[in-house]
Amino acid sequence: MGDVDLTTDDALDWDEWMGLSEAEQEAAVDREMAAYSRWYDGLTLAGQIAHCRRAALDNCLSSRRLIQASYCPEIIRQSSREQLKAAQVRLLKIRIWRATGSRPGSA
């Protein structure tokens, strides 16, 4: 993935976002969440599993990078260890979901 650079467009978007009222920000987030939910609900079961698995794997990788980084403070490393453990549990639940067709704990 690499480092993310804040481009001029991103800075302008951020300025616009910060210029919105709290209600406008909340409405924008609600619109985006509704669009995401429609997209996710439109996926097949295999697509949903793949999407969740990819997100959990990305979380594992980023947590491992932080744990191994020499410049990282210990409090961040500890938090990353907890996030890694949670992502690994999610991966296990996804494996069960893929094998059984139903999410663990949803019965």
PDB file of N, CA and C in Angstrom:
ATOM      1  N   MET A   1       0.819  -1.183   0.000  1.00  0.00           N
ATOM      2  CA  MET A   1       0.000   0.000   0.000  1.00  0.00           C
ATOM      3  C   MET A   1       0.865   1.249   0.000  1.00  0.00           C
ATOM      4  N   GLY A   2       1.742   1.440   0.939  1.00  0.00           N
ATOM      5  CA  GLY A   2       2.630   2.593   0.923  1.00  0.00           C
ATOM      6  C   GLY A   2       2.050   3.792   1.639  1.00  0.00           C
ATOM      7  N   ASP A   3       2.832   4.863   1.612  1.00  0.00           N
ATOM      8  CA  ASP A   3       2.417   6.098   2.262  1.00  0.00           C
ATOM      9  C   ASP A   3       1.393   6.821   1.417  1.00  0.00           C
ATOM     10  N   VAL A   4       0.498   7.506   2.074  1.00  0.00           N
ATOM     11  CA  VAL A   4      -0.541   8.261   1.396  1.00  0.00           C
ATOM     12  C   VAL A   4      -0.134   9.730   1.405  1.00  0.00           C
ATOM     13  N   ASP A   5      -0.149  10.350   0.227  1.00  0.00           N
ATOM     14  CA  ASP A   5       0.162  11.769   0.117  1.00  0.00           C
ATOM     15  C   ASP A   5      -1.125  12.562   0.068  1.00  0.00           C
ATOM     16  N   LEU A   6      -1.150  13.670   0.779  1.00  0.00           N
ATOM     17  CA  LEU A   6      -2.315  14.546   0.758  1.00  0.00           C
ATOM     18  C   LEU A   6      -2.177  15.462  -0.447  1.00  0.00           C
ATOM     19  N   THR A   7      -2.967  15.212  -1.486  1.00  0.00           N
ATOM     20  CA  THR A   7      -2.892  16.037  -2.684  1.00  0.00           C
ATOM     21  C   THR A   7      -3.720  17.297  -2.495  1.00  0.00           C
ATOM     22  N   THR A   8      -3.608  18.189  -3.440  1.00  0.00           N
ATOM     23  CA  THR A   8      -4.357  19.435  -3.381  1.00  0.00           C
ATOM     24  C   THR A   8      -5.853  19.161  -3.395  1.00  0.00           C
ATOM     25  N   ASP A   9      -6.279  18.203  -4.237  1.00  0.00           N
ATOM     26  CA  ASP A   9      -7.707  17.868  -4.289  1.00  0.00           C
ATOM     27  C   ASP A   9      -8.189  17.341  -2.946  1.00  0.00           C
ATOM     28  N   ASP A  10      -7.368  16.498  -2.303  1.00  0.00           N
ATOM     29  CA  ASP A  10      -7.744  15.975  -0.995  1.00  0.00           C
ATOM     30  C   ASP A  10      -7.851  17.103   0.030  1.00  0.00           C
ATOM     31  N   ALA A  11      -6.919  18.046  -0.041  1.00  0.00           N
ATOM     32  CA  ALA A  11      -6.942  19.165   0.894  1.00  0.00           C
ATOM     33  C   ALA A  11      -8.201  20.004   0.677  1.00  0.00           C
ATOM     34  N   LEU A  12      -8.565  20.224  -0.585  1.00  0.00           N
ATOM     35  CA  LEU A  12      -9.781  20.988  -0.873  1.00  0.00           C
ATOM     36  C   LEU A  12     -11.011  20.224  -0.384  1.00  0.00           C
ATOM     37  N   ASP A  13     -11.048  18.908  -0.615  1.00  0.00           N
ATOM     38  CA  ASP A  13     -12.168  18.108  -0.121  1.00  0.00           C
ATOM     39  C   ASP A  13     -12.262  18.201   1.398  1.00  0.00           C
ATOM     40  N   TRP A  14     -11.118  18.151   2.061  1.00  0.00           N
ATOM     41  CA  TRP A  14     -11.106  18.235   3.520  1.00  0.00           C
ATOM     42  C   TRP A  14     -11.619  19.599   3.981  1.00  0.00           C
ATOM     43  N   ASP A  15     -11.189  20.665   3.293  1.00  0.00           N
ATOM     44  CA  ASP A  15     -11.659  22.003   3.642  1.00  0.00           C
ATOM     45  C   ASP A  15     -13.174  22.112   3.460  1.00  0.00           C
ATOM     46  N   GLU A  16     -13.681  21.538   2.363  1.00  0.00           N
ATOM     47  CA  GLU A  16     -15.124  21.545   2.142  1.00  0.00           C
ATOM     48  C   GLU A  16     -15.839  20.778   3.250  1.00  0.00           C
ATOM     49  N   TRP A  17     -15.289  19.605   3.597  1.00  0.00           N
ATOM     50  CA  TRP A  17     -15.898  18.769   4.639  1.00  0.00           C
ATOM     51  C   TRP A  17     -15.940  19.516   5.964  1.00  0.00           C
ATOM     52  N   MET A  18     -14.848  20.156   6.327  1.00  0.00           N
ATOM     53  CA  MET A  18     -14.793  20.873   7.595  1.00  0.00           C
ATOM     54  C   MET A  18     -15.678  22.115   7.576  1.00  0.00           C
ATOM     55  N   GLY A  19     -16.002  22.597   6.393  1.00  0.00           N
ATOM     56  CA  GLY A  19     -16.891  23.754   6.277  1.00  0.00           C
ATOM     57  C   GLY A  19     -18.360  23.396   6.435  1.00  0.00           C
ATOM     58  N   LEU A  20     -18.672  22.113   6.382  1.00  0.00           N
ATOM     59  CA  LEU A  20     -20.065  21.682   6.540  1.00  0.00           C
ATOM     60  C   LEU A  20     -20.458  21.699   8.015  1.00  0.00           C
ATOM     61  N   SER A  21     -21.736  21.886   8.248  1.00  0.00           N
ATOM     62  CA  SER A  21     -22.228  21.813   9.622  1.00  0.00           C
ATOM     63  C   SER A  21     -22.234  20.345  10.047  1.00  0.00           C
ATOM     64  N   GLU A  22     -22.387  20.116  11.333  1.00  0.00           N
ATOM     65  CA  GLU A  22     -22.408  18.746  11.847  1.00  0.00           C
ATOM     66  C   GLU A  22     -23.574  17.951  11.242  1.00  0.00           C
ATOM     67  N   ALA A  23     -24.713  18.593  11.086  1.00  0.00           N
ATOM     68  CA  ALA A  23     -25.879  17.925  10.496  1.00  0.00           C
ATOM     69  C   ALA A  23     -25.616  17.563   9.036  1.00  0.00           C
ATOM     70  N   GLU A  24     -24.956  18.468   8.302  1.00  0.00           N
ATOM     71  CA  GLU A  24     -24.631  18.186   6.901  1.00  0.00           C
ATOM     72  C   GLU A  24     -23.616  17.045   6.789  1.00  0.00           C
ATOM     73  N   GLN A  25     -22.637  17.020   7.693  1.00  0.00           N
ATOM     74  CA  GLN A  25     -21.664  15.931   7.701  1.00  0.00           C
ATOM     75  C   GLN A  25     -22.355  14.598   7.986  1.00  0.00           C
ATOM     76  N   GLU A  26     -23.244  14.603   8.963  1.00  0.00           N
ATOM     77  CA  GLU A  26     -23.958  13.380   9.321  1.00  0.00           C
ATOM     78  C   GLU A  26     -24.830  12.905   8.162  1.00  0.00           C
ATOM     79  N   ALA A  27     -25.487  13.834   7.468  1.00  0.00           N
ATOM     80  CA  ALA A  27     -26.326  13.471   6.323  1.00  0.00           C
ATOM     81  C   ALA A  27     -25.463  12.880   5.198  1.00  0.00           C
ATOM     82  N   ALA A  28     -24.280  13.442   4.969  1.00  0.00           N
ATOM     83  CA  ALA A  28     -23.382  12.924   3.933  1.00  0.00           C
ATOM     84  C   ALA A  28     -22.905  11.520   4.288  1.00  0.00           C
ATOM     85  N   VAL A  29     -22.562  11.305   5.544  1.00  0.00           N
ATOM     86  CA  VAL A  29     -22.136   9.973   5.982  1.00  0.00           C
ATOM     87  C   VAL A  29     -23.284   8.982   5.836  1.00  0.00           C
ATOM     88  N   ASP A  30     -24.492   9.393   6.212  1.00  0.00           N
ATOM     89  CA  ASP A  30     -25.658   8.518   6.087  1.00  0.00           C
ATOM     90  C   ASP A  30     -25.903   8.130   4.628  1.00  0.00           C
ATOM     91  N   ARG A  31     -25.761   9.102   3.700  1.00  0.00           N
ATOM     92  CA  ARG A  31     -25.934   8.812   2.275  1.00  0.00           C
ATOM     93  C   ARG A  31     -24.901   7.794   1.794  1.00  0.00           C
ATOM     94  N   GLU A  32     -23.644   7.995   2.188  1.00  0.00           N
ATOM     95  CA  GLU A  32     -22.585   7.076   1.769  1.00  0.00           C
ATOM     96  C   GLU A  32     -22.779   5.688   2.370  1.00  0.00           C
ATOM     97  N   MET A  33     -23.219   5.629   3.627  1.00  0.00           N
ATOM     98  CA  MET A  33     -23.457   4.333   4.265  1.00  0.00           C
ATOM     99  C   MET A  33     -24.623   3.604   3.598  1.00  0.00           C
ATOM    100  N   ALA A  34     -25.648   4.342   3.206  1.00  0.00           N
ATOM    101  CA  ALA A  34     -26.786   3.733   2.512  1.00  0.00           C
ATOM    102  C   ALA A  34     -26.346   3.198   1.149  1.00  0.00           C
ATOM    103  N   ALA A  35     -25.512   3.957   0.443  1.00  0.00           N
ATOM    104  CA  ALA A  35     -25.004   3.495  -0.855  1.00  0.00           C
ATOM    105  C   ALA A  35     -24.143   2.248  -0.679  1.00  0.00           C
ATOM    106  N   TYR A  36     -23.303   2.242   0.335  1.00  0.00           N
ATOM    107  CA  TYR A  36     -22.471   1.073   0.611  1.00  0.00           C
ATOM    108  C   TYR A  36     -23.340  -0.138   0.957  1.00  0.00           C
ATOM    109  N   SER A  37     -24.350   0.063   1.774  1.00  0.00           N
ATOM    110  CA  SER A  37     -25.239  -1.037   2.162  1.00  0.00           C
ATOM    111  C   SER A  37     -25.952  -1.614   0.938  1.00  0.00           C
ATOM    112  N   ARG A  38     -26.414  -0.741   0.026  1.00  0.00           N
ATOM    113  CA  ARG A  38     -27.056  -1.226  -1.198  1.00  0.00           C
ATOM    114  C   ARG A  38     -26.071  -2.041  -2.026  1.00  0.00           C
ATOM    115  N   TRP A  39     -24.841  -1.546  -2.140  1.00  0.00           N
ATOM    116  CA  TRP A  39     -23.814  -2.264  -2.902  1.00  0.00           C
ATOM    117  C   TRP A  39     -23.516  -3.616  -2.258  1.00  0.00           C
ATOM    118  N   TYR A  40     -23.297  -3.613  -0.939  1.00  0.00           N
ATOM    119  CA  TYR A  40     -22.944  -4.847  -0.234  1.00  0.00           C
ATOM    120  C   TYR A  40     -24.087  -5.861  -0.296  1.00  0.00           C
ATOM    121  N   ASP A  41     -25.317  -5.410  -0.106  1.00  0.00           N
ATOM    122  CA  ASP A  41     -26.470  -6.302  -0.155  1.00  0.00           C
ATOM    123  C   ASP A  41     -26.676  -6.883  -1.553  1.00  0.00           C
ATOM    124  N   GLY A  42     -26.195  -6.187  -2.566  1.00  0.00           N
ATOM    125  CA  GLY A  42     -26.305  -6.666  -3.943  1.00  0.00           C
ATOM    126  C   GLY A  42     -25.274  -7.725  -4.302  1.00  0.00           C
ATOM    127  N   LEU A  43     -24.273  -7.911  -3.451  1.00  0.00           N
ATOM    128  CA  LEU A  43     -23.256  -8.927  -3.724  1.00  0.00           C
ATOM    129  C   LEU A  43     -23.814 -10.318  -3.484  1.00  0.00           C
ATOM    130  N   THR A  44     -23.240 -11.290  -4.169  1.00  0.00           N
ATOM    131  CA  THR A  44     -23.582 -12.675  -3.880  1.00  0.00           C
ATOM    132  C   THR A  44     -22.978 -13.048  -2.540  1.00  0.00           C
ATOM    133  N   LEU A  45     -23.354 -14.207  -2.010  1.00  0.00           N
ATOM    134  CA  LEU A  45     -22.773 -14.673  -0.750  1.00  0.00           C
ATOM    135  C   LEU A  45     -21.258 -14.798  -0.888  1.00  0.00           C
ATOM    136  N   ALA A  46     -20.806 -15.350  -2.002  1.00  0.00           N
ATOM    137  CA  ALA A  46     -19.364 -15.482  -2.229  1.00  0.00           C
ATOM    138  C   ALA A  46     -18.689 -14.105  -2.295  1.00  0.00           C
ATOM    139  N   GLY A  47     -19.358 -13.138  -2.897  1.00  0.00           N
ATOM    140  CA  GLY A  47     -18.820 -11.776  -2.976  1.00  0.00           C
ATOM    141  C   GLY A  47     -18.724 -11.119  -1.608  1.00  0.00           C
ATOM    142  N   GLN A  48     -19.751 -11.312  -0.775  1.00  0.00           N
ATOM    143  CA  GLN A  48     -19.721 -10.757   0.578  1.00  0.00           C
ATOM    144  C   GLN A  48     -18.590 -11.383   1.392  1.00  0.00           C
ATOM    145  N   ILE A  49     -18.436 -12.696   1.267  1.00  0.00           N
ATOM    146  CA  ILE A  49     -17.373 -13.383   1.995  1.00  0.00           C
ATOM    147  C   ILE A  49     -16.014 -12.879   1.536  1.00  0.00           C
ATOM    148  N   ALA A  50     -15.827 -12.759   0.222  1.00  0.00           N
ATOM    149  CA  ALA A  50     -14.548 -12.275  -0.317  1.00  0.00           C
ATOM    150  C   ALA A  50     -14.253 -10.856   0.149  1.00  0.00           C
ATOM    151  N   HIS A  51     -15.272 -10.002   0.156  1.00  0.00           N
ATOM    152  CA  HIS A  51     -15.087  -8.610   0.585  1.00  0.00           C
ATOM    153  C   HIS A  51     -14.677  -8.554   2.064  1.00  0.00           C
ATOM    154  N   CYS A  52     -15.390  -9.292   2.902  1.00  0.00           N
ATOM    155  CA  CYS A  52     -15.081  -9.300   4.337  1.00  0.00           C
ATOM    156  C   CYS A  52     -13.693  -9.896   4.601  1.00  0.00           C
ATOM    157  N   ARG A  53     -13.361 -10.943   3.866  1.00  0.00           N
ATOM    158  CA  ARG A  53     -12.057 -11.587   4.030  1.00  0.00           C
ATOM    159  C   ARG A  53     -10.938 -10.629   3.637  1.00  0.00           C
ATOM    160  N   ARG A  54     -11.104  -9.920   2.522  1.00  0.00           N
ATOM    161  CA  ARG A  54     -10.079  -8.976   2.068  1.00  0.00           C
ATOM    162  C   ARG A  54      -9.883  -7.863   3.099  1.00  0.00           C
ATOM    163  N   ALA A  55     -10.976  -7.349   3.650  1.00  0.00           N
ATOM    164  CA  ALA A  55     -10.886  -6.285   4.654  1.00  0.00           C
ATOM    165  C   ALA A  55     -10.168  -6.783   5.909  1.00  0.00           C
ATOM    166  N   ALA A  56     -10.480  -8.003   6.358  1.00  0.00           N
ATOM    167  CA  ALA A  56      -9.827  -8.557   7.544  1.00  0.00           C
ATOM    168  C   ALA A  56      -8.345  -8.806   7.282  1.00  0.00           C
ATOM    169  N   LEU A  57      -8.005  -9.297   6.090  1.00  0.00           N
ATOM    170  CA  LEU A  57      -6.595  -9.507   5.744  1.00  0.00           C
ATOM    171  C   LEU A  57      -5.831  -8.184   5.691  1.00  0.00           C
ATOM    172  N   ASP A  58      -6.464  -7.158   5.124  1.00  0.00           N
ATOM    173  CA  ASP A  58      -5.823  -5.833   5.098  1.00  0.00           C
ATOM    174  C   ASP A  58      -5.573  -5.325   6.516  1.00  0.00           C
ATOM    175  N   ASN A  59      -6.526  -5.550   7.424  1.00  0.00           N
ATOM    176  CA  ASN A  59      -6.348  -5.142   8.818  1.00  0.00           C
ATOM    177  C   ASN A  59      -5.185  -5.894   9.461  1.00  0.00           C
ATOM    178  N   CYS A  60      -5.086  -7.202   9.175  1.00  0.00           N
ATOM    179  CA  CYS A  60      -3.975  -7.997   9.705  1.00  0.00           C
ATOM    180  C   CYS A  60      -2.635  -7.441   9.218  1.00  0.00           C
ATOM    181  N   LEU A  61      -2.552  -7.171   7.932  1.00  0.00           N
ATOM    182  CA  LEU A  61      -1.291  -6.680   7.365  1.00  0.00           C
ATOM    183  C   LEU A  61      -0.882  -5.328   7.939  1.00  0.00           C
ATOM    184  N   SER A  62      -1.832  -4.413   8.042  1.00  0.00           N
ATOM    185  CA  SER A  62      -1.485  -3.085   8.565  1.00  0.00           C
ATOM    186  C   SER A  62      -1.119  -3.165  10.047  1.00  0.00           C
ATOM    187  N   SER A  63      -1.792  -4.023  10.799  1.00  0.00           N
ATOM    188  CA  SER A  63      -1.451  -4.189  12.221  1.00  0.00           C
ATOM    189  C   SER A  63      -0.057  -4.782  12.373  1.00  0.00           C
ATOM    190  N   ARG A  64       0.264  -5.769  11.561  1.00  0.00           N
ATOM    191  CA  ARG A  64       1.599  -6.379  11.628  1.00  0.00           C
ATOM    192  C   ARG A  64       2.687  -5.378  11.273  1.00  0.00           C
ATOM    193  N   ARG A  65       2.411  -4.523  10.281  1.00  0.00           N
ATOM    194  CA  ARG A  65       3.393  -3.492   9.917  1.00  0.00           C
ATOM    195  C   ARG A  65       3.663  -2.557  11.094  1.00  0.00           C
ATOM    196  N   LEU A  66       2.612  -2.151  11.797  1.00  0.00           N
ATOM    197  CA  LEU A  66       2.790  -1.256  12.943  1.00  0.00           C
ATOM    198  C   LEU A  66       3.534  -1.948  14.085  1.00  0.00           C
ATOM    199  N   ILE A  67       3.237  -3.220  14.313  1.00  0.00           N
ATOM    200  CA  ILE A  67       3.906  -3.955  15.387  1.00  0.00           C
ATOM    201  C   ILE A  67       5.401  -4.063  15.104  1.00  0.00           C
ATOM    202  N   GLN A  68       5.755  -4.240  13.843  1.00  0.00           N
ATOM    203  CA  GLN A  68       7.159  -4.428  13.470  1.00  0.00           C
ATOM    204  C   GLN A  68       7.916  -3.120  13.278  1.00  0.00           C
ATOM    205  N   ALA A  69       7.220  -2.020  13.183  1.00  0.00           N
ATOM    206  CA  ALA A  69       7.881  -0.735  12.927  1.00  0.00           C
ATOM    207  C   ALA A  69       8.699  -0.305  14.134  1.00  0.00           C
ATOM    208  N   SER A  70       9.960   0.041  13.878  1.00  0.00           N
ATOM    209  CA  SER A  70      10.849   0.424  14.980  1.00  0.00           C
ATOM    210  C   SER A  70      10.479   1.789  15.568  1.00  0.00           C
ATOM    211  N   TYR A  71       9.888   2.655  14.777  1.00  0.00           N
ATOM    212  CA  TYR A  71       9.545   4.006  15.225  1.00  0.00           C
ATOM    213  C   TYR A  71       8.217   4.070  15.978  1.00  0.00           C
ATOM    214  N   CYS A  72       7.492   2.963  16.035  1.00  0.00           N
ATOM    215  CA  CYS A  72       6.149   2.950  16.588  1.00  0.00           C
ATOM    216  C   CYS A  72       6.179   2.925  18.122  1.00  0.00           C
ATOM    217  N   PRO A  73       5.461   3.816  18.802  1.00  0.00           N
ATOM    218  CA  PRO A  73       5.400   3.792  20.268  1.00  0.00           C
ATOM    219  C   PRO A  73       4.725   2.519  20.773  1.00  0.00           C
ATOM    220  N   GLU A  74       5.068   2.119  21.974  1.00  0.00           N
ATOM    221  CA  GLU A  74       4.564   0.864  22.538  1.00  0.00           C
ATOM    222  C   GLU A  74       3.043   0.863  22.670  1.00  0.00           C
ATOM    223  N   ILE A  75       2.449   2.008  22.979  1.00  0.00           N
ATOM    224  CA  ILE A  75       0.989   2.049  23.124  1.00  0.00           C
ATOM    225  C   ILE A  75       0.302   1.734  21.794  1.00  0.00           C
ATOM    226  N   ILE A  76       0.893   2.176  20.684  1.00  0.00           N
ATOM    227  CA  ILE A  76       0.349   1.875  19.360  1.00  0.00           C
ATOM    228  C   ILE A  76       0.566   0.396  19.042  1.00  0.00           C
ATOM    229  N   ARG A  77       1.735  -0.126  19.417  1.00  0.00           N
ATOM    230  CA  ARG A  77       2.002  -1.552  19.193  1.00  0.00           C
ATOM    231  C   ARG A  77       0.994  -2.410  19.950  1.00  0.00           C
ATOM    232  N   GLN A  78       0.712  -2.050  21.186  1.00  0.00           N
ATOM    233  CA  GLN A  78      -0.246  -2.822  21.984  1.00  0.00           C
ATOM    234  C   GLN A  78      -1.631  -2.778  21.344  1.00  0.00           C
ATOM    235  N   SER A  79      -2.039  -1.606  20.910  1.00  0.00           N
ATOM    236  CA  SER A  79      -3.323  -1.467  20.236  1.00  0.00           C
ATOM    237  C   SER A  79      -3.343  -2.294  18.951  1.00  0.00           C
ATOM    238  N   SER A  80      -2.236  -2.291  18.227  1.00  0.00           N
ATOM    239  CA  SER A  80      -2.140  -3.068  16.988  1.00  0.00           C
ATOM    240  C   SER A  80      -2.209  -4.562  17.265  1.00  0.00           C
ATOM    241  N   ARG A  81      -1.626  -5.004  18.369  1.00  0.00           N
ATOM    242  CA  ARG A  81      -1.719  -6.424  18.737  1.00  0.00           C
ATOM    243  C   ARG A  81      -3.183  -6.814  18.984  1.00  0.00           C
ATOM    244  N   GLU A  82      -3.915  -5.937  19.661  1.00  0.00           N
ATOM    245  CA  GLU A  82      -5.328  -6.205  19.927  1.00  0.00           C
ATOM    246  C   GLU A  82      -6.134  -6.211  18.622  1.00  0.00           C
ATOM    247  N   GLN A  83      -5.817  -5.268  17.718  1.00  0.00           N
ATOM    248  CA  GLN A  83      -6.503  -5.214  16.431  1.00  0.00           C
ATOM    249  C   GLN A  83      -6.180  -6.448  15.592  1.00  0.00           C
ATOM    250  N   LEU A  84      -4.924  -6.901  15.657  1.00  0.00           N
ATOM    251  CA  LEU A  84      -4.526  -8.101  14.928  1.00  0.00           C
ATOM    252  C   LEU A  84      -5.296  -9.314  15.429  1.00  0.00           C
ATOM    253  N   LYS A  85      -5.383  -9.432  16.735  1.00  0.00           N
ATOM    254  CA  LYS A  85      -6.119 -10.559  17.320  1.00  0.00           C
ATOM    255  C   LYS A  85      -7.592 -10.517  16.887  1.00  0.00           C
ATOM    256  N   ALA A  86      -8.211  -9.348  16.913  1.00  0.00           N
ATOM    257  CA  ALA A  86      -9.610  -9.209  16.499  1.00  0.00           C
ATOM    258  C   ALA A  86      -9.777  -9.557  15.014  1.00  0.00           C
ATOM    259  N   ALA A  87      -8.838  -9.134  14.184  1.00  0.00           N
ATOM    260  CA  ALA A  87      -8.914  -9.442  12.753  1.00  0.00           C
ATOM    261  C   ALA A  87      -8.748 -10.942  12.513  1.00  0.00           C
ATOM    262  N   GLN A  88      -7.887 -11.577  13.288  1.00  0.00           N
ATOM    263  CA  GLN A  88      -7.711 -13.022  13.155  1.00  0.00           C
ATOM    264  C   GLN A  88      -8.976 -13.768  13.559  1.00  0.00           C
ATOM    265  N   VAL A  89      -9.656 -13.287  14.590  1.00  0.00           N
ATOM    266  CA  VAL A  89     -10.925 -13.897  14.997  1.00  0.00           C
ATOM    267  C   VAL A  89     -11.964 -13.701  13.884  1.00  0.00           C
ATOM    268  N   ARG A  90     -11.980 -12.500  13.274  1.00  0.00           N
ATOM    269  CA  ARG A  90     -12.894 -12.257  12.155  1.00  0.00           C
ATOM    270  C   ARG A  90     -12.615 -13.217  11.007  1.00  0.00           C
ATOM    271  N   LEU A  91     -11.330 -13.456  10.714  1.00  0.00           N
ATOM    272  CA  LEU A  91     -10.976 -14.399   9.647  1.00  0.00           C
ATOM    273  C   LEU A  91     -11.479 -15.808   9.963  1.00  0.00           C
ATOM    274  N   LEU A  92     -11.364 -16.202  11.210  1.00  0.00           N
ATOM    275  CA  LEU A  92     -11.869 -17.513  11.610  1.00  0.00           C
ATOM    276  C   LEU A  92     -13.388 -17.586  11.433  1.00  0.00           C
ATOM    277  N   LYS A  93     -14.087 -16.532  11.831  1.00  0.00           N
ATOM    278  CA  LYS A  93     -15.542 -16.497  11.660  1.00  0.00           C
ATOM    279  C   LYS A  93     -15.925 -16.502  10.188  1.00  0.00           C
ATOM    280  N   ILE A  94     -15.136 -15.835   9.357  1.00  0.00           N
ATOM    281  CA  ILE A  94     -15.397 -15.831   7.915  1.00  0.00           C
ATOM    282  C   ILE A  94     -15.194 -17.232   7.344  1.00  0.00           C
ATOM    283  N   ARG A  95     -14.185 -17.935   7.833  1.00  0.00           N
ATOM    284  CA  ARG A  95     -13.955 -19.309   7.382  1.00  0.00           C
ATOM    285  C   ARG A  95     -15.160 -20.194   7.734  1.00  0.00           C
ATOM    286  N   ILE A  96     -15.687 -20.013   8.930  1.00  0.00           N
ATOM    287  CA  ILE A  96     -16.878 -20.766   9.344  1.00  0.00           C
ATOM    288  C   ILE A  96     -18.069 -20.378   8.470  1.00  0.00           C
ATOM    289  N   TRP A  97     -18.222 -19.082   8.211  1.00  0.00           N
ATOM    290  CA  TRP A  97     -19.308 -18.568   7.376  1.00  0.00           C
ATOM    291  C   TRP A  97     -19.226 -19.182   5.981  1.00  0.00           C
ATOM    292  N   ARG A  98     -18.018 -19.224   5.429  1.00  0.00           N
ATOM    293  CA  ARG A  98     -17.827 -19.775   4.091  1.00  0.00           C
ATOM    294  C   ARG A  98     -18.160 -21.276   4.063  1.00  0.00           C
ATOM    295  N   ALA A  99     -17.787 -21.981   5.132  1.00  0.00           N
ATOM    296  CA  ALA A  99     -18.009 -23.438   5.177  1.00  0.00           C
ATOM    297  C   ALA A  99     -19.478 -23.797   5.410  1.00  0.00           C
ATOM    298  N   THR A 100     -20.168 -22.996   6.225  1.00  0.00           N
ATOM    299  CA  THR A 100     -21.537 -23.355   6.615  1.00  0.00           C
ATOM    300  C   THR A 100     -22.601 -22.562   5.849  1.00  0.00           C
ATOM    301  N   GLY A 101     -22.248 -21.397   5.332  1.00  0.00           N
ATOM    302  CA  GLY A 101     -23.234 -20.553   4.650  1.00  0.00           C
ATOM    303  C   GLY A 101     -23.994 -19.629   5.580  1.00  0.00           C
ATOM    304  N   SER A 102     -23.717 -19.713   6.883  1.00  0.00           N
ATOM    305  CA  SER A 102     -24.360 -18.786   7.825  1.00  0.00           C
ATOM    306  C   SER A 102     -23.298 -18.216   8.751  1.00  0.00           C
ATOM    307  N   ARG A 103     -23.506 -16.977   9.134  1.00  0.00           N
ATOM    308  CA  ARG A 103     -22.535 -16.301   9.991  1.00  0.00           C
ATOM    309  C   ARG A 103     -22.569 -16.893  11.396  1.00  0.00           C
ATOM    310  N   PRO A 104     -21.403 -17.073  12.006  1.00  0.00           N
ATOM    311  CA  PRO A 104     -21.378 -17.552  13.393  1.00  0.00           C
ATOM    312  C   PRO A 104     -22.083 -16.570  14.320  1.00  0.00           C
ATOM    313  N   GLY A 105     -22.933 -17.097  15.173  1.00  0.00           N
ATOM    314  CA  GLY A 105     -23.653 -16.255  16.132  1.00  0.00           C
ATOM    315  C   GLY A 105     -24.934 -15.673  15.594  1.00  0.00           C
ATOM    316  N   SER A 106     -25.274 -15.930  14.309  1.00  0.00           N
ATOM    317  CA  SER A 106     -26.499 -15.361  13.749  1.00  0.00           C
ATOM    318  C   SER A 106     -27.689 -16.309  13.872  1.00  0.00           C
ATOM    319  N   ALA A 107     -27.466 -17.491  14.386  1.00  0.00           N
ATOM    320  CA  ALA A 107     -28.564 -18.468  14.497  1.00  0.00           C
ATOM    321  C   ALA A 107     -29.423 -18.189  15.706  1.00  0.00           C
TER     322      ALA A 107
END
